[in-house]
Amino acid sequence: MESKRQQKVARQIQKDLSDIFQKEGRTWFDNAFITVTIVRMSPDLSVARVYLSFLAVKNKGLILEQIQERSKQIRQLLGQRVRHQLRIVPEVHFYLDDTAEYAAKMDNLFAGLTIPPPPKEDAD
């Protein structure tokens, strides 16, 4: 369970990273639409696990690698935004958020099920 401080810092980092990806991400990542879905903070606020979702992207793994290569620049831009609110700029780890694809896969599986009707009982 996250503390209130962790939740507040996570929301702030999510907001700032979303803004960074909206402004800088277009030029860095070939007009990929990047959404920051969830940010989880470590208890000491030194590590942020950032889950990203991509739209209009053919190879999501490649974009994630490009983001990880630029993580130092992204952290620097994040530091400029949160320097008055946080003592330490957290180390940022990026992960692919695939919950939308997982939900679509589960919907397809459920749609493909054929459930037989219950057997009718004879009235005696």
Tab-separated table of C-alpha atoms in Angstrom:
chain	number	residue	atom	x	y	z
A	1	MET	CA	0.000	0.000	0.000
A	2	GLU	CA	1.407	3.337	-1.019
A	3	SER	CA	1.547	6.245	1.390
A	4	LYS	CA	-0.169	9.527	0.610
A	5	ARG	CA	3.205	11.110	-0.111
A	6	GLN	CA	4.059	8.370	-2.615
A	7	GLN	CA	0.701	8.845	-4.322
A	8	LYS	CA	1.112	12.622	-4.545
A	9	VAL	CA	4.627	12.367	-5.952
A	10	ALA	CA	3.496	9.677	-8.417
A	11	ARG	CA	0.652	11.886	-9.674
A	12	GLN	CA	3.013	14.843	-10.085
A	13	ILE	CA	5.572	12.770	-11.965
A	14	GLN	CA	2.835	11.280	-14.165
A	15	LYS	CA	1.590	14.758	-15.032
A	16	ASP	CA	5.067	16.100	-15.760
A	17	LEU	CA	6.167	13.076	-17.789
A	18	SER	CA	2.956	13.232	-19.813
A	19	ASP	CA	3.733	16.847	-20.623
A	20	ILE	CA	7.323	15.979	-21.556
A	21	PHE	CA	6.209	13.170	-23.876
A	22	GLN	CA	3.566	15.402	-25.420
A	23	LYS	CA	6.050	18.169	-26.234
A	24	GLU	CA	9.351	16.366	-26.791
A	25	GLY	CA	8.097	12.886	-27.646
A	26	ARG	CA	6.683	13.900	-31.005
A	27	THR	CA	10.099	14.853	-32.339
A	28	TRP	CA	12.091	12.172	-30.502
A	29	PHE	CA	9.874	9.177	-31.242
A	30	ASP	CA	8.451	9.698	-34.766
A	31	ASN	CA	5.061	11.159	-33.800
A	32	ALA	CA	4.242	8.255	-31.494
A	33	PHE	CA	1.396	9.001	-29.115
A	34	ILE	CA	2.760	8.038	-25.691
A	35	THR	CA	0.505	7.824	-22.656
A	36	VAL	CA	1.792	7.548	-19.104
A	37	THR	CA	-0.742	5.159	-17.584
A	38	ILE	CA	0.634	4.476	-14.102
A	39	VAL	CA	3.540	5.688	-11.992
A	40	ARG	CA	4.581	3.694	-8.924
A	41	MET	CA	7.031	5.194	-6.456
A	42	SER	CA	9.408	3.355	-4.162
A	43	PRO	CA	8.898	4.026	-0.426
A	44	ASP	CA	11.938	6.329	-0.296
A	45	LEU	CA	10.797	8.177	-3.461
A	46	SER	CA	14.102	7.459	-5.218
A	47	VAL	CA	12.746	5.171	-7.964
A	48	ALA	CA	9.750	5.733	-10.201
A	49	ARG	CA	8.377	2.821	-12.227
A	50	VAL	CA	6.573	4.364	-15.180
A	51	TYR	CA	4.155	2.310	-17.270
A	52	LEU	CA	3.615	3.553	-20.817
A	53	SER	CA	0.993	2.860	-23.448
A	54	PHE	CA	1.525	3.587	-27.144
A	55	LEU	CA	-0.873	4.457	-29.953
A	56	ALA	CA	-0.102	4.752	-33.668
A	57	VAL	CA	3.033	2.654	-33.189
A	58	LYS	CA	3.884	-0.491	-35.111
A	59	ASN	CA	6.824	-1.694	-33.029
A	60	LYS	CA	6.216	-0.903	-29.358
A	61	GLY	CA	9.386	-2.633	-28.196
A	62	LEU	CA	11.520	-0.403	-30.404
A	63	ILE	CA	9.892	2.779	-29.062
A	64	LEU	CA	10.361	1.527	-25.485
A	65	GLU	CA	14.071	0.936	-26.206
A	66	GLN	CA	14.377	4.456	-27.627
A	67	ILE	CA	12.740	5.861	-24.511
A	68	GLN	CA	15.117	3.899	-22.295
A	69	GLU	CA	18.068	5.238	-24.300
A	70	ARG	CA	16.833	8.788	-23.690
A	71	SER	CA	15.968	8.188	-20.037
A	72	LYS	CA	18.827	10.432	-18.902
A	73	GLN	CA	17.470	13.367	-20.944
A	74	ILE	CA	13.914	12.638	-19.794
A	75	ARG	CA	15.062	12.573	-16.153
A	76	GLN	CA	16.856	15.889	-16.657
A	77	LEU	CA	13.690	17.503	-18.067
A	78	LEU	CA	11.705	15.995	-15.199
A	79	GLY	CA	14.212	17.424	-12.727
A	80	GLN	CA	13.737	20.908	-14.144
A	81	ARG	CA	9.999	20.606	-13.518
A	82	VAL	CA	10.015	19.113	-10.014
A	83	ARG	CA	13.115	20.789	-8.567
A	84	HIS	CA	11.078	22.931	-6.172
A	85	GLN	CA	8.861	20.072	-4.982
A	86	LEU	CA	11.297	17.180	-4.529
A	87	ARG	CA	14.670	16.979	-2.894
A	88	ILE	CA	15.848	14.124	-5.103
A	89	VAL	CA	14.798	13.566	-8.699
A	90	PRO	CA	13.837	9.892	-8.808
A	91	GLU	CA	15.506	7.373	-11.065
A	92	VAL	CA	12.999	6.543	-13.791
A	93	HIS	CA	12.384	3.002	-15.095
A	94	PHE	CA	10.060	2.591	-18.068
A	95	TYR	CA	7.820	-0.428	-18.670
A	96	LEU	CA	5.301	-1.326	-21.348
A	97	ASP	CA	1.710	-1.269	-20.098
A	98	ASP	CA	-0.117	-3.957	-22.010
A	99	THR	CA	-3.383	-4.053	-20.071
A	100	ALA	CA	-5.417	-2.849	-23.076
A	101	GLU	CA	-4.100	-5.666	-25.262
A	102	TYR	CA	-4.634	-8.158	-22.444
A	103	ALA	CA	-8.241	-7.008	-22.003
A	104	ALA	CA	-8.868	-7.292	-25.757
A	105	LYS	CA	-7.385	-10.782	-25.759
A	106	MET	CA	-9.631	-11.840	-22.873
A	107	ASP	CA	-12.695	-10.361	-24.620
A	108	ASN	CA	-11.876	-12.392	-27.732
A	109	LEU	CA	-11.490	-15.535	-25.655
A	110	PHE	CA	-14.822	-15.000	-23.912
A	111	ALA	CA	-16.538	-14.182	-27.205
A	112	GLY	CA	-15.288	-17.468	-28.672
A	113	LEU	CA	-16.721	-19.615	-25.891
A	114	THR	CA	-19.797	-21.664	-26.592
A	115	ILE	CA	-21.720	-22.364	-23.435
A	116	PRO	CA	-24.333	-25.069	-23.777
A	117	PRO	CA	-27.728	-24.396	-22.243
A	118	PRO	CA	-28.465	-26.155	-18.964
A	119	PRO	CA	-30.202	-29.517	-19.324
A	120	LYS	CA	-33.944	-29.377	-18.996
A	121	GLU	CA	-35.309	-31.364	-16.121
A	122	ASP	CA	-38.329	-33.559	-16.719
A	123	ALA	CA	-41.389	-32.513	-14.731
A	124	ASP	CA	-42.755	-35.617	-12.976
